[in-house]
Amino acid sequence: MIRFEGGTLHPAGHADEVDVAPFLIDVTEVTTSEYRECVRSGACAEAAKGPACTYFDEGAGRLPINCVTWEHAVDYCKWLDKRLPTEAEWEWAARGGTAARKFPWGDAMPVNQLCWNGAGNPLGKGQRRGPCPIGSYPKGNTPEGLVDMGGNVQEWTSNVWKVGGRIVRGGGWTHEDFDDLLTTRRATYNAAKADASIGFRCAKSP
């Protein structure tokens, strides 16, 4: 985990500033092999099946777990005595706090440095059919060392958007537009549903 000291943030979509206390956040998104360990322990339920879902793919151990509901993500983090990050924590980590980076790696537009479906990805725009092994694009890492904060899978946070909905942050392998990779990007998804474009990473208070 990487520790951030926190500070004052005006996160996307919020009318007011938010004070972010010190926190730790995982370097990588949770992998499929890591999630399977939680299932074997009895603390987690199996992820869903479907196109591009990783849990039942024998060769997908190094891919980020996806097709998990918000509750699946909560259960996994709790199993490790962790929790989901708040969206303010996620954004603080992605943008480097007061550095306020445009993208997790900096302000330069992406070239071939993340797992996404836009122009410049090695498969060609719109040709990607699933996520990538964790850490496949180190040029997309944050200067602090966080991996895949832009691209691979969008990530569940602890925040509620509306009844039944939870906020996801970050761009994923399905996205084709640069705006979807911004550190300020936020979206909502039904907490009870699983999607191949959504996974998670855990956080912890010091």
mmCIF file of N, CA and C in Angstrom, residues 6 8 14 23 25 43 53 63 67 77 97 100 102 105 115-116 122 135 143 147 149 151 154 188:
data_model
loop_
_atom_site.group_PDB
_atom_site.id
_atom_site.type_symbol
_atom_site.label_atom_id
_atom_site.label_comp_id
_atom_site.label_asym_id
_atom_site.label_seq_id
_atom_site.Cartn_x
_atom_site.Cartn_y
_atom_site.Cartn_z
ATOM 1 N N GLY A 6 -3.071 13.250 2.687
ATOM 2 C CA GLY A 6 -4.363 13.914 2.604
ATOM 3 C C GLY A 6 -4.234 15.426 2.532
ATOM 4 N N THR A 8 -6.987 19.108 1.486
ATOM 5 C CA THR A 8 -8.302 19.628 1.123
ATOM 6 C C THR A 8 -8.494 19.508 -0.382
ATOM 7 N N HIS A 14 -18.766 17.702 -6.601
ATOM 8 C CA HIS A 14 -19.091 18.159 -5.255
ATOM 9 C C HIS A 14 -19.160 19.678 -5.225
ATOM 10 N N PHE A 23 -4.439 8.396 4.502
ATOM 11 C CA PHE A 23 -4.963 7.069 4.159
ATOM 12 C C PHE A 23 -3.915 6.286 3.403
ATOM 13 N N ILE A 25 -3.607 3.264 0.243
ATOM 14 C CA ILE A 25 -4.370 2.676 -0.853
ATOM 15 C C ILE A 25 -3.499 1.640 -1.566
ATOM 16 N N ALA A 43 -15.077 -16.150 2.605
ATOM 17 C CA ALA A 43 -15.419 -14.766 2.932
ATOM 18 C C ALA A 43 -16.032 -14.009 1.761
ATOM 19 N N CYS A 53 -15.640 -11.506 -18.465
ATOM 20 C CA CYS A 53 -15.535 -11.691 -17.019
ATOM 21 C C CYS A 53 -14.355 -12.624 -16.728
ATOM 22 N N LEU A 63 -5.147 -10.943 -14.313
ATOM 23 C CA LEU A 63 -6.069 -9.885 -14.736
ATOM 24 C C LEU A 63 -6.801 -9.335 -13.519
ATOM 25 N N CYS A 67 -16.625 -8.033 -12.959
ATOM 26 C CA CYS A 67 -17.927 -8.694 -12.827
ATOM 27 C C CYS A 67 -18.250 -8.982 -11.365
ATOM 28 N N CYS A 77 -12.451 -6.513 0.666
ATOM 29 C CA CYS A 77 -11.613 -5.583 1.429
ATOM 30 C C CYS A 77 -11.730 -5.852 2.929
ATOM 31 N N GLY A 97 -2.629 14.462 -5.094
ATOM 32 C CA GLY A 97 -2.955 15.514 -4.133
ATOM 33 C C GLY A 97 -2.940 16.884 -4.764
ATOM 34 N N ALA A 100 -2.513 17.926 -8.585
ATOM 35 C CA ALA A 100 -3.691 18.094 -9.434
ATOM 36 C C ALA A 100 -3.425 17.695 -10.883
ATOM 37 N N LYS A 102 -3.788 16.048 -14.501
ATOM 38 C CA LYS A 102 -4.929 15.839 -15.394
ATOM 39 C C LYS A 102 -5.229 14.355 -15.557
ATOM 40 N N TRP A 105 -0.837 9.727 -14.759
ATOM 41 C CA TRP A 105 0.602 9.783 -15.037
ATOM 42 C C TRP A 105 1.119 11.195 -15.190
ATOM 43 N N CYS A 115 -4.345 0.398 -20.572
ATOM 44 C CA CYS A 115 -5.270 -0.591 -21.126
ATOM 45 C C CYS A 115 -6.629 0.063 -21.318
ATOM 46 N N TRP A 116 -6.859 0.564 -22.523
ATOM 47 C CA TRP A 116 -8.154 1.173 -22.841
ATOM 48 C C TRP A 116 -8.477 0.868 -24.284
ATOM 49 N N PRO A 122 -2.568 -0.462 -28.584
ATOM 50 C CA PRO A 122 -1.917 -1.321 -29.589
ATOM 51 C C PRO A 122 -2.863 -2.213 -30.383
ATOM 52 N N GLY A 135 -0.494 -4.095 -14.357
ATOM 53 C CA GLY A 135 0.820 -3.497 -14.566
ATOM 54 C C GLY A 135 1.380 -3.646 -15.958
ATOM 55 N N PRO A 143 3.270 8.944 -10.545
ATOM 56 C CA PRO A 143 4.629 9.165 -10.037
ATOM 57 C C PRO A 143 4.855 8.540 -8.657
ATOM 58 N N VAL A 147 -0.645 1.748 -9.818
ATOM 59 C CA VAL A 147 -0.745 1.077 -11.115
ATOM 60 C C VAL A 147 -2.195 1.039 -11.606
ATOM 61 N N MET A 149 -4.420 3.267 -12.492
ATOM 62 C CA MET A 149 -5.443 4.207 -12.029
ATOM 63 C C MET A 149 -6.230 4.777 -13.212
ATOM 64 N N GLY A 151 -7.425 3.299 -16.967
ATOM 65 C CA GLY A 151 -7.430 2.101 -17.786
ATOM 66 C C GLY A 151 -7.602 0.840 -16.960
ATOM 67 N N GLN A 154 -12.674 0.222 -14.270
ATOM 68 C CA GLN A 154 -13.169 1.260 -13.387
ATOM 69 C C GLN A 154 -13.222 0.668 -11.975
ATOM 70 N N THR A 188 -21.668 6.565 -12.108
ATOM 71 C CA THR A 188 -22.436 5.784 -11.151
ATOM 72 C C THR A 188 -22.860 4.475 -11.783
#
